[in-house]
N, CA, C and O atoms as a GROMACS GRO file, in nm:
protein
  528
    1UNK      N    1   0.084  -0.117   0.000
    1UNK     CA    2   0.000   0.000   0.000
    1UNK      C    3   0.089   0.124   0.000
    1UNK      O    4   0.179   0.122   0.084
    2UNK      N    5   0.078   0.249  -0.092
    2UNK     CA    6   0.180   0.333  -0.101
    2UNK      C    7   0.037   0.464  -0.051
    2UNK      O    8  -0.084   0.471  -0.073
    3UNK      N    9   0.122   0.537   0.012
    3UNK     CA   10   0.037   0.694   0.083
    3UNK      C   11   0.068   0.754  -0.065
    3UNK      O   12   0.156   0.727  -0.147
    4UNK      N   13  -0.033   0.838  -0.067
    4UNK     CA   14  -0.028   0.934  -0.209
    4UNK      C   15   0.012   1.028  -0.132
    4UNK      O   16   0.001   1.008  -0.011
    5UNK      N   17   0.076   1.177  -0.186
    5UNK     CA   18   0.102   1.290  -0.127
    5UNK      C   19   0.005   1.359  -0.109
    5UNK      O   20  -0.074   1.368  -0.202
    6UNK      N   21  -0.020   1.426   0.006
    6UNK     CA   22  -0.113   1.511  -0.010
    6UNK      C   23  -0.300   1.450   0.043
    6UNK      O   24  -0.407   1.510   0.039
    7UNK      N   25  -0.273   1.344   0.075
    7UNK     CA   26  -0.373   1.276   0.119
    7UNK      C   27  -0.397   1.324   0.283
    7UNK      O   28  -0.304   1.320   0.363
    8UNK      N   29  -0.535   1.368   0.321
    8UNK     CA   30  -0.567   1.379   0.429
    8UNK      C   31  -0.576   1.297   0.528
    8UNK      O   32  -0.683   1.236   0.528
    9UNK      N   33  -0.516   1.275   0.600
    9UNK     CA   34  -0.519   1.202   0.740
    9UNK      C   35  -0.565   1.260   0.821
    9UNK      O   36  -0.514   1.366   0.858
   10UNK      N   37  -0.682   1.208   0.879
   10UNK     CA   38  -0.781   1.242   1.004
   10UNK      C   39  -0.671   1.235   1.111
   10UNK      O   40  -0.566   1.171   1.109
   11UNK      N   41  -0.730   1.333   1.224
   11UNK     CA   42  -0.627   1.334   1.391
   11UNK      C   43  -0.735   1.318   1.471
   11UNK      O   44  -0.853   1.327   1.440
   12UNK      N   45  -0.676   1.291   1.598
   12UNK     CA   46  -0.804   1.304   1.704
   12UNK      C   47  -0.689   1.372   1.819
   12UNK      O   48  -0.588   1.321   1.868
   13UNK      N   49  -0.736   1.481   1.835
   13UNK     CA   50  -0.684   1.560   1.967
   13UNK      C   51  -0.654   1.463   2.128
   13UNK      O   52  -0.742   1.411   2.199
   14UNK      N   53  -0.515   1.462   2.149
   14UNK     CA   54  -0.454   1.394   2.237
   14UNK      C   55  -0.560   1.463   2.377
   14UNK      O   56  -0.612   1.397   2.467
   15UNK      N   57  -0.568   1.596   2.359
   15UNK     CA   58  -0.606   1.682   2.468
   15UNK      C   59  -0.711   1.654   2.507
   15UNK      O   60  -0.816   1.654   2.442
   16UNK      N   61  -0.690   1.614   2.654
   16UNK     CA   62  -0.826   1.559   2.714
   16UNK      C   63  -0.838   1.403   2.696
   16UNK      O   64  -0.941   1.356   2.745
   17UNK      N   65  -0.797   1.360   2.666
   17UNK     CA   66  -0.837   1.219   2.637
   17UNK      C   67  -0.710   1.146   2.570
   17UNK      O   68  -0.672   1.115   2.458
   18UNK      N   69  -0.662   1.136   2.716
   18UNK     CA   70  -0.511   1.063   2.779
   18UNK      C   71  -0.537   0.994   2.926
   18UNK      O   72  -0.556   1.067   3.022
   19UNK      N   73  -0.537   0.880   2.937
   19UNK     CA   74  -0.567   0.865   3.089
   19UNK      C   75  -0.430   0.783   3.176
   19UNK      O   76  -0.374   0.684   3.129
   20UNK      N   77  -0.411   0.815   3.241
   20UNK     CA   78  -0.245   0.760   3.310
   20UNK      C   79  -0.286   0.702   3.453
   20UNK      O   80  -0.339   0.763   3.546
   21UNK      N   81  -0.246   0.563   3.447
   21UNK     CA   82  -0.260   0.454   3.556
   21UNK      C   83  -0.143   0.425   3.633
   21UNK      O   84  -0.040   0.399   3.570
   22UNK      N   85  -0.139   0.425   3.787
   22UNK     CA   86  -0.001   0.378   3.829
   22UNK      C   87  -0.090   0.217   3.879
   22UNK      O   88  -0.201   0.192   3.926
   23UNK      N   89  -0.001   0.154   3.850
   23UNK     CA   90  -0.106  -0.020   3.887
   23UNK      C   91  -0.015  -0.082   3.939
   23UNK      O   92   0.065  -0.115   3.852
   24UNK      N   93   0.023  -0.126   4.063
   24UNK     CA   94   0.106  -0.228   4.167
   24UNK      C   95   0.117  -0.317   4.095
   24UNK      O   96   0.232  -0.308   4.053
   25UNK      N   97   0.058  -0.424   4.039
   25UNK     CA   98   0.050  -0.518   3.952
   25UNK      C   99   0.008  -0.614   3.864
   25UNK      O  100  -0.115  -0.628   3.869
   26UNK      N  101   0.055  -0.678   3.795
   26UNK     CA  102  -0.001  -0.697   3.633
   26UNK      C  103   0.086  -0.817   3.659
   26UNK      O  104   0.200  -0.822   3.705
   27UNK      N  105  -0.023  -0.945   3.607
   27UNK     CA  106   0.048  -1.050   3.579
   27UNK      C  107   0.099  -1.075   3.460
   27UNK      O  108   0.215  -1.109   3.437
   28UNK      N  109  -0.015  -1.054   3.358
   28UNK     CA  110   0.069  -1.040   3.230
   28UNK      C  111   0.047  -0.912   3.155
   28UNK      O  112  -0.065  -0.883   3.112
   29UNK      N  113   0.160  -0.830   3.136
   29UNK     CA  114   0.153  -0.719   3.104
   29UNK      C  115   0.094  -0.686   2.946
   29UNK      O  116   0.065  -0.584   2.883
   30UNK      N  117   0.093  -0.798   2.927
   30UNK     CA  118  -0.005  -0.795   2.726
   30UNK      C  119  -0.121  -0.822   2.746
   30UNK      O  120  -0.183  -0.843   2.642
   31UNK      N  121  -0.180  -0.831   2.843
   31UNK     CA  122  -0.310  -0.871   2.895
   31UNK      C  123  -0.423  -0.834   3.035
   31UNK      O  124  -0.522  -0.884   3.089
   32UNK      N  125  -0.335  -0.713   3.049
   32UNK     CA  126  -0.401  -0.713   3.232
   32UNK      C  127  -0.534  -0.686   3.244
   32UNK      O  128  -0.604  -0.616   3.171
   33UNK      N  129  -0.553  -0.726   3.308
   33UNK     CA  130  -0.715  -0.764   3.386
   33UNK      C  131  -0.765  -0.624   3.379
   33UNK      O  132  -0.678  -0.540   3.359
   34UNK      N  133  -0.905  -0.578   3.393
   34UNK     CA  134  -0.984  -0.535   3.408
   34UNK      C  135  -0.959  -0.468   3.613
   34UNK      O  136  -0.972  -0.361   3.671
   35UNK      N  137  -0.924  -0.593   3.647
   35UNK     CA  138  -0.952  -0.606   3.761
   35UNK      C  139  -0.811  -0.562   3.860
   35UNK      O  140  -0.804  -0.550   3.982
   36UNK      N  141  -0.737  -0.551   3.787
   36UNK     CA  142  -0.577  -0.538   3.804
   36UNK      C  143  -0.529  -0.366   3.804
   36UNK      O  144  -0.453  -0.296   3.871
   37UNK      N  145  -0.626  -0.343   3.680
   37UNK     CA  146  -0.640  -0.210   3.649
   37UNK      C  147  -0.727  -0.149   3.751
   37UNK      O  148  -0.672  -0.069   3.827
   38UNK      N  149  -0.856  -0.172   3.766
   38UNK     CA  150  -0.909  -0.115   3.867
   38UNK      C  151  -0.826  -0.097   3.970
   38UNK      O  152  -0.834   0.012   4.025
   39UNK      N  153  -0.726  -0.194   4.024
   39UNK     CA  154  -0.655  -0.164   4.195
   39UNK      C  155  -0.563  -0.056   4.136
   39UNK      O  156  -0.492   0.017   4.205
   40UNK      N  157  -0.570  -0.055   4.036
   40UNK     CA  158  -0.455   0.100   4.012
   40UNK      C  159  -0.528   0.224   4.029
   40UNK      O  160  -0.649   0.250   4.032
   41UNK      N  161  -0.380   0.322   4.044
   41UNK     CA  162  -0.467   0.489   4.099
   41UNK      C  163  -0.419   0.560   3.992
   41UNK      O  164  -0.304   0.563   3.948
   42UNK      N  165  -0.583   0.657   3.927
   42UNK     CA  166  -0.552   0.758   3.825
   42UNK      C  167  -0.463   0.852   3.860
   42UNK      O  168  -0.483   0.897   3.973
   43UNK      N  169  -0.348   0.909   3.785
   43UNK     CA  170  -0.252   0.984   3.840
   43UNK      C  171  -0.288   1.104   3.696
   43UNK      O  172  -0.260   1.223   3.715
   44UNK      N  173  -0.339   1.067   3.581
   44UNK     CA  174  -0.391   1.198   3.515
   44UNK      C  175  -0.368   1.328   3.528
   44UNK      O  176  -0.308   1.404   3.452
   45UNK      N  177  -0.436   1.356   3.664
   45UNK     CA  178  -0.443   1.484   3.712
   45UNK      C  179  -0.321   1.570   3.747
   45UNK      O  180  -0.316   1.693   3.752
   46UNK      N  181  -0.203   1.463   3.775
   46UNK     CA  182  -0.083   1.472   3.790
   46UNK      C  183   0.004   1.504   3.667
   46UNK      O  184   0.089   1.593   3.662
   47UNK      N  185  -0.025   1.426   3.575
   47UNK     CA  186   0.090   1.404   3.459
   47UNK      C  187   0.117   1.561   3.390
   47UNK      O  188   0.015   1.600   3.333
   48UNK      N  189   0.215   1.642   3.386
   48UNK     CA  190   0.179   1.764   3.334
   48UNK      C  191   0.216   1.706   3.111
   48UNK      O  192   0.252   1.622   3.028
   49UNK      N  193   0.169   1.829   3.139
   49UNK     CA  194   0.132   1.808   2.951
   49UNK      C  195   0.282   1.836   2.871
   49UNK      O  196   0.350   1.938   2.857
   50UNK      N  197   0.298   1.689   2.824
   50UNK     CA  198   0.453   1.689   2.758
   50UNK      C  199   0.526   1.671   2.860
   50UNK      O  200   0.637   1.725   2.867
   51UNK      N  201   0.456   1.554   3.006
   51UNK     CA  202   0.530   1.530   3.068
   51UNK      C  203   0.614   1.393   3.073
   51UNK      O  204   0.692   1.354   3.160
   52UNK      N  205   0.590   1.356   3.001
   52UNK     CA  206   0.582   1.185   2.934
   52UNK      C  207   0.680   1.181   2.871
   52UNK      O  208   0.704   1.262   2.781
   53UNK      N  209   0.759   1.084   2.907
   53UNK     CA  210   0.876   1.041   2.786
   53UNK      C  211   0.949   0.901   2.821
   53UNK      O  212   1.001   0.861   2.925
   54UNK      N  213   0.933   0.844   2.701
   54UNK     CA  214   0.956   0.710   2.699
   54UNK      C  215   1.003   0.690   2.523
   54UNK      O  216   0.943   0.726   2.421
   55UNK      N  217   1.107   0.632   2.536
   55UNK     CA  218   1.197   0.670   2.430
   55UNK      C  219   1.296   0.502   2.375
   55UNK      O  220   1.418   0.506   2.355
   56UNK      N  221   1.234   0.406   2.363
   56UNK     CA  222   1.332   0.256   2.348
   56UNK      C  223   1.360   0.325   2.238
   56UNK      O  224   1.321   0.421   2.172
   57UNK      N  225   1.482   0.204   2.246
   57UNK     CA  226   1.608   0.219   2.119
   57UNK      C  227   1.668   0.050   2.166
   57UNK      O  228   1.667  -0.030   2.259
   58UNK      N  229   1.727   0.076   1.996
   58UNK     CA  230   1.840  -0.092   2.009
   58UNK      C  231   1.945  -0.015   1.892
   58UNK      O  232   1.943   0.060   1.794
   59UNK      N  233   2.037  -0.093   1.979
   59UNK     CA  234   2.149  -0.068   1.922
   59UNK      C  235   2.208  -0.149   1.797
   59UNK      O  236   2.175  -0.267   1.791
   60UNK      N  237   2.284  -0.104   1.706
   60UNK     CA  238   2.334  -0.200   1.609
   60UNK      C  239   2.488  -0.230   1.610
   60UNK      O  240   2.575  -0.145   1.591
   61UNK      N  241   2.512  -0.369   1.637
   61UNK     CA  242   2.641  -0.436   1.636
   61UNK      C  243   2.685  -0.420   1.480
   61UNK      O  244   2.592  -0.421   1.400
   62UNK      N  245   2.826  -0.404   1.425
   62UNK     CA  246   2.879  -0.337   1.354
   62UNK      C  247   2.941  -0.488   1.305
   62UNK      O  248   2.978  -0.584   1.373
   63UNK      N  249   2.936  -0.469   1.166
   63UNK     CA  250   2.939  -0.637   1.117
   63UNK      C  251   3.056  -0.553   0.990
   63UNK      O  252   2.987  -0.496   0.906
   64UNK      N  253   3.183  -0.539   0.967
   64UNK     CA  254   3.264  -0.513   0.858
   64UNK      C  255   3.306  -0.594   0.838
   64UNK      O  256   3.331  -0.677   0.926
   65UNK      N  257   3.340  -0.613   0.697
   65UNK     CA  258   3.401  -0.721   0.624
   65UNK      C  259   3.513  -0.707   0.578
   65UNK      O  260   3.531  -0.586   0.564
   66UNK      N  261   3.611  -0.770   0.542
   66UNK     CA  262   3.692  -0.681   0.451
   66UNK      C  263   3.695  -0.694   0.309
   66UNK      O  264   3.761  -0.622   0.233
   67UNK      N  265   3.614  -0.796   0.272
   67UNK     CA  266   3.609  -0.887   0.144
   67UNK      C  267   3.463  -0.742   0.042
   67UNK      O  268   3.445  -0.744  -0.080
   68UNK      N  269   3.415  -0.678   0.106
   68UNK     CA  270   3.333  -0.568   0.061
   68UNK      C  271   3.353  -0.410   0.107
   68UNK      O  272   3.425  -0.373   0.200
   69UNK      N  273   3.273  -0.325   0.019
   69UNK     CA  274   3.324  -0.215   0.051
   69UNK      C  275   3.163  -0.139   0.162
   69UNK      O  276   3.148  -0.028   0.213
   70UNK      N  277   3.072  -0.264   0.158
   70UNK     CA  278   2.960  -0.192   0.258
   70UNK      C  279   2.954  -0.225   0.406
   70UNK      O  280   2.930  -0.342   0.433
   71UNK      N  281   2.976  -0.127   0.519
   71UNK     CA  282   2.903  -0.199   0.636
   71UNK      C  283   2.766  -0.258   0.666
   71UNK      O  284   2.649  -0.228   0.639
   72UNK      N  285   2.813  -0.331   0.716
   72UNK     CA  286   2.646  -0.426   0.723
   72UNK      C  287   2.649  -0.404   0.887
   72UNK      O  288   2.753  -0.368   0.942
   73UNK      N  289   2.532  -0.427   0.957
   73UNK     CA  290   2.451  -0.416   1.071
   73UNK      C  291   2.380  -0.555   1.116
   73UNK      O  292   2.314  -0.622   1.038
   74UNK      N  293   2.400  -0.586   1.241
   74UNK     CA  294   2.268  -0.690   1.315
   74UNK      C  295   2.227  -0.575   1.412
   74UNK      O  296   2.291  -0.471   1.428
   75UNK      N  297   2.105  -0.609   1.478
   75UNK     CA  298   2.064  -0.528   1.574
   75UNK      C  299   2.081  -0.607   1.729
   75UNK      O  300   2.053  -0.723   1.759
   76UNK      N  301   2.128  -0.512   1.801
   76UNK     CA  302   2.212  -0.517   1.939
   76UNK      C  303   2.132  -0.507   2.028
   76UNK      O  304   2.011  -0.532   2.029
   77UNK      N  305   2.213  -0.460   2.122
   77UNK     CA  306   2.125  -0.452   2.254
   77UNK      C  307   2.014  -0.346   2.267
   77UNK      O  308   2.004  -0.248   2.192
   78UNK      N  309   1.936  -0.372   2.363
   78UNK     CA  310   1.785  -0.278   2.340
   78UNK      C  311   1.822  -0.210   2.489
   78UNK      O  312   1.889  -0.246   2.585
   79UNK      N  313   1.725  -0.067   2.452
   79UNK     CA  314   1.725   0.006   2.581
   79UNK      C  315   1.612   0.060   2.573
   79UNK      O  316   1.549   0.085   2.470
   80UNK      N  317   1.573   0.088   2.723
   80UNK     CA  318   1.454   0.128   2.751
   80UNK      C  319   1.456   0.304   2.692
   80UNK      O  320   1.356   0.372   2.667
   81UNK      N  321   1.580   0.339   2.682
   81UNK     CA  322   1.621   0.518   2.702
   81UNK      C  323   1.529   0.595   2.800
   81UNK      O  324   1.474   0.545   2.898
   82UNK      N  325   1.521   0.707   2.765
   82UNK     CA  326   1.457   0.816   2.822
   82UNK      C  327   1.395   0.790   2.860
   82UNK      O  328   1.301   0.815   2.785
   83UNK      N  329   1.328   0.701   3.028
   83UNK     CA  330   1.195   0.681   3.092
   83UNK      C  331   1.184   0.779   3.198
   83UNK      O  332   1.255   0.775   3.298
   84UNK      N  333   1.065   0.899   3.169
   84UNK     CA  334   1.079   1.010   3.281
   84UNK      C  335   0.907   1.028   3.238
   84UNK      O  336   0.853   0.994   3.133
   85UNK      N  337   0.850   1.089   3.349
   85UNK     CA  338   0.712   1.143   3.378
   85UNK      C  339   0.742   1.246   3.488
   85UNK      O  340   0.804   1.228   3.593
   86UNK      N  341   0.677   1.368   3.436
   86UNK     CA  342   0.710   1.489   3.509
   86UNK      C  343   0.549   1.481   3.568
   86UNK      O  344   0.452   1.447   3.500
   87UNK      N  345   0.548   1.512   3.681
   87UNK     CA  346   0.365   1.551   3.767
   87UNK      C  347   0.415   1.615   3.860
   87UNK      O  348   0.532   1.608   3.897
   88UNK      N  349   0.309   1.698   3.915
   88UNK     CA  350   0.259   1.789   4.024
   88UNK      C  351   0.327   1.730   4.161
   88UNK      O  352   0.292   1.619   4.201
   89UNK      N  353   0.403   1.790   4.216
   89UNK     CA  354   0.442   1.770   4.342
   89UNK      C  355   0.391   1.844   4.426
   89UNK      O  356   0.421   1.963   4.433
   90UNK      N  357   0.277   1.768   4.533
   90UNK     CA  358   0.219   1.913   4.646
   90UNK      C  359   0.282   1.918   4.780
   90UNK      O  360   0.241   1.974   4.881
   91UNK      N  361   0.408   1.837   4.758
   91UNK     CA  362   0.496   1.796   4.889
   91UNK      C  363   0.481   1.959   4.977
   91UNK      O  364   0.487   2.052   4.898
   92UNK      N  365   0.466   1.994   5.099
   92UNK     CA  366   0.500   2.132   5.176
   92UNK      C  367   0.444   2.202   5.102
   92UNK      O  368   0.504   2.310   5.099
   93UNK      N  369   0.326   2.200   5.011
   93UNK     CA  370   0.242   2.260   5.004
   93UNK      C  371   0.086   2.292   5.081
   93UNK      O  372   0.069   2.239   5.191
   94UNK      N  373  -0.017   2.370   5.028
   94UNK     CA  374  -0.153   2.334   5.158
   94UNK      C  375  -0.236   2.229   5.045
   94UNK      O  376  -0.354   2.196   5.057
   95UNK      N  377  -0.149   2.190   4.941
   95UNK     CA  378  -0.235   2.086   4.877
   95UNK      C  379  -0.187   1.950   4.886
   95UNK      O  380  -0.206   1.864   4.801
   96UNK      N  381  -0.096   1.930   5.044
   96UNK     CA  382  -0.003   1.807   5.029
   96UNK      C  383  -0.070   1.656   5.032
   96UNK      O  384  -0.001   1.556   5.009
   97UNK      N  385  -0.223   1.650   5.064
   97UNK     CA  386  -0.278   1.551   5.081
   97UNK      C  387  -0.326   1.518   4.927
   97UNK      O  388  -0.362   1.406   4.893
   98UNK      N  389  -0.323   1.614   4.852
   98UNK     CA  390  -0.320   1.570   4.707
   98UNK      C  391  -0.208   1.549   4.624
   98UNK      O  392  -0.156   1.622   4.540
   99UNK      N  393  -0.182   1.438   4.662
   99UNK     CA  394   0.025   1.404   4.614
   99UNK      C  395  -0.016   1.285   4.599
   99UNK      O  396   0.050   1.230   4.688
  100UNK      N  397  -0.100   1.174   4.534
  100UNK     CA  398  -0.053   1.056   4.463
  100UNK      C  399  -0.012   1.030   4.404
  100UNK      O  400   0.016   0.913   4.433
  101UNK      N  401   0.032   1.055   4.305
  101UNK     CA  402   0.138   1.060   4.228
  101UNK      C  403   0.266   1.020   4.263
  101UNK      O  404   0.313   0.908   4.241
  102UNK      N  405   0.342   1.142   4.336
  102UNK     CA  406   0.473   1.131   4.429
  102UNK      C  407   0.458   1.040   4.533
  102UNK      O  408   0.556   0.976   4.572
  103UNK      N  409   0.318   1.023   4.596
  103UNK     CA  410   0.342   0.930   4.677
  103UNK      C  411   0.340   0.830   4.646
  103UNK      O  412   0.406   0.771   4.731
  104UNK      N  413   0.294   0.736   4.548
  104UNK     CA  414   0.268   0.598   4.503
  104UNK      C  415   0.453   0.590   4.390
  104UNK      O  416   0.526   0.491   4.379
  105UNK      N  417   0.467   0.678   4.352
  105UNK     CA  418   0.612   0.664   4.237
  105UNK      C  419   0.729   0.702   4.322
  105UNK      O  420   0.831   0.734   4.262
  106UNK      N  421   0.728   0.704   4.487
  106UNK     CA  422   0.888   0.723   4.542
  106UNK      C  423   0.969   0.613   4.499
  106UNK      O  424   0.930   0.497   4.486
  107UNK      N  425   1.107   0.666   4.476
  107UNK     CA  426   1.204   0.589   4.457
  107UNK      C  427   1.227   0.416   4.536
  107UNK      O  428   1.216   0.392   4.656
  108UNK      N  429   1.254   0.330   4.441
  108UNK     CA  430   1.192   0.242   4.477
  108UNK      C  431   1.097   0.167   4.504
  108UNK      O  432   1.113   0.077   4.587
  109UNK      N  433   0.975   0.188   4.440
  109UNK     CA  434   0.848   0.187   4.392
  109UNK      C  435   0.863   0.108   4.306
  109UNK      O  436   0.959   0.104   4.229
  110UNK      N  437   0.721  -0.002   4.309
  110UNK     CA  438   0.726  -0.096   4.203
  110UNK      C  439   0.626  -0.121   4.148
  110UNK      O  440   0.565  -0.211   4.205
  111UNK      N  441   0.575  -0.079   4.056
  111UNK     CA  442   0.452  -0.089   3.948
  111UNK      C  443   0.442  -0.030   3.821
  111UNK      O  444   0.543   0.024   3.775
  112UNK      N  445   0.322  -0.031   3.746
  112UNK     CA  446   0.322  -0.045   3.603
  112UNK      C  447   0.254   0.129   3.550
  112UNK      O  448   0.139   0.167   3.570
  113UNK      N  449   0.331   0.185   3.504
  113UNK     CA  450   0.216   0.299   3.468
  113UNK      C  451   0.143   0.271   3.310
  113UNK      O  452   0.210   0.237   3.213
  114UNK      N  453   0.005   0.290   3.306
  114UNK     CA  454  -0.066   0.213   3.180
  114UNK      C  455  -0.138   0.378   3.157
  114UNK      O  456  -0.167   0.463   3.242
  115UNK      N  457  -0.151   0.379   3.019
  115UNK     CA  458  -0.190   0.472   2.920
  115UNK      C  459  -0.273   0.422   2.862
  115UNK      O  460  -0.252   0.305   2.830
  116UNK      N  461  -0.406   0.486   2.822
  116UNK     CA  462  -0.504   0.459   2.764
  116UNK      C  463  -0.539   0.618   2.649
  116UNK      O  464  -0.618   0.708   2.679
  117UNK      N  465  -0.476   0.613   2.554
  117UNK     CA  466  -0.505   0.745   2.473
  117UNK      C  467  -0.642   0.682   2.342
  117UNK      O  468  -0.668   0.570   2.301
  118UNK      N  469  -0.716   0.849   2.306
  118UNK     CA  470  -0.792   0.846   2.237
  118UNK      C  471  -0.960   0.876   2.304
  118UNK      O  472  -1.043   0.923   2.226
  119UNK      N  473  -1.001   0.842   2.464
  119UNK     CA  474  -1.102   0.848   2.536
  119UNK      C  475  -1.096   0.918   2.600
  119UNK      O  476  -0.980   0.946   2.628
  120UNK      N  477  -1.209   1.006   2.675
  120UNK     CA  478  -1.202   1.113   2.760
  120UNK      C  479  -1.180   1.051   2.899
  120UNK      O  480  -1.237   0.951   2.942
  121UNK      N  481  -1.092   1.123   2.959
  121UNK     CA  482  -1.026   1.032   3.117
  121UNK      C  483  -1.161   0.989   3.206
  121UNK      O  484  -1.148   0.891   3.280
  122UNK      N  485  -1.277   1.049   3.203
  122UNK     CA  486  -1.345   0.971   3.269
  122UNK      C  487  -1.444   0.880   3.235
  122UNK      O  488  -1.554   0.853   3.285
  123UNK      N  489  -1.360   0.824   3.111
  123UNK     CA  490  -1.492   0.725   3.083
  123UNK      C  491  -1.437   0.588   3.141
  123UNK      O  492  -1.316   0.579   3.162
  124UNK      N  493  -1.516   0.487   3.167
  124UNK     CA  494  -1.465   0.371   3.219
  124UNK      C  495  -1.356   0.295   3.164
  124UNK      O  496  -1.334   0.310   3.043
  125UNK      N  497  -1.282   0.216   3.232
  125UNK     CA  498  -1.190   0.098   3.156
  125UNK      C  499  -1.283   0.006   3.123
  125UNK      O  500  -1.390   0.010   3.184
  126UNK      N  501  -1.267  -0.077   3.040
  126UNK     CA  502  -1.350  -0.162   2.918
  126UNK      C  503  -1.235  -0.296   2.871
  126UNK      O  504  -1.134  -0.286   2.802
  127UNK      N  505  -1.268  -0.364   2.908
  127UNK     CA  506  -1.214  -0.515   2.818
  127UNK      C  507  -1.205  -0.450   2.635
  127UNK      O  508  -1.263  -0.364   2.569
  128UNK      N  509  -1.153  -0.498   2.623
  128UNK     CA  510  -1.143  -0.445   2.464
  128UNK      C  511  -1.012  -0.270   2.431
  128UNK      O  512  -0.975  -0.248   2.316
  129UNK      N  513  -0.979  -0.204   2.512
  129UNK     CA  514  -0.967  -0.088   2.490
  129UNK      C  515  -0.802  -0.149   2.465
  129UNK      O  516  -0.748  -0.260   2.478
  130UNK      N  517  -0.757  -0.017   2.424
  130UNK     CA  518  -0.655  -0.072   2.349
  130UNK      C  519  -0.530   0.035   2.473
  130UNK      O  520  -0.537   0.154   2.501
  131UNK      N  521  -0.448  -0.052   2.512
  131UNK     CA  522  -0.380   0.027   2.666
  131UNK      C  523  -0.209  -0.014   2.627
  131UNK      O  524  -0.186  -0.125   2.579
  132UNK      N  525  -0.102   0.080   2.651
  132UNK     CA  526  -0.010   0.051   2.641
  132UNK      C  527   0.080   0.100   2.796
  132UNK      O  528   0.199   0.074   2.809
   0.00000   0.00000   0.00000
């Protein structure tokens, strides 16, 4: 299938309808429960906008020959790169009892943050929705 130039591609506005999960745990992470998700806490309200970054990469092992004049490539080791989420800190603030976020993600913290883009944050989780 080749894109013609100039062909319109529909968007759907990220804004508003992004929803961000911190979830203790997930047995299988290509599959989590309904129910798995529910014990997780919306942190949304937290996430500031363009606060998100998650960035994999793999590296390529360097394959020269001497018998040719092209480098050739396998692909190497993988990295997670850039994993950062910027949110609202109300630490010593008069809004400190509204800090889940910081409080559930202190260092050393162990759980899954799940993204659900395309729906408005308060519509329900749904079997079927498509979550990364």
């Amino acid at each position: 299938m080749t894109l013609k130039l100039g062909t319109e591609i529909p968007g759907t506005s990220a804004e508003g309808n992004i929803t961000t999960i911190w979830v203790p745990a997930i047995k299988n992470i290509k599959a989590p429960t309904i129910i798995e998700l529910e014990a997780g806490t919306d942190i949304s309200n937290y996430v500031m906008l363009g606060g998100w970054s998650f960035d994999p990469s793999q590296d390529t092992v360097s394959d020269q020959r001497e018998n040719t004049v092209q480098d050739f490539g396998a692909p190497g080791r993988k990295s997670a790169g850039d994993i950062s989420i910027e949110v609202i800190d109300n630490t010593n603030t008069e809004h400190k009892e509204q800090n889940e976020a910081v409080t559930l993600m202190h260092e050393g913290a162990s759980g899954y943050i799940v993204r659900r883009r395309g729906m408005a944050t308060d519509a329900p989780l749904a079997s079927g929705q498509k979550l990364t």
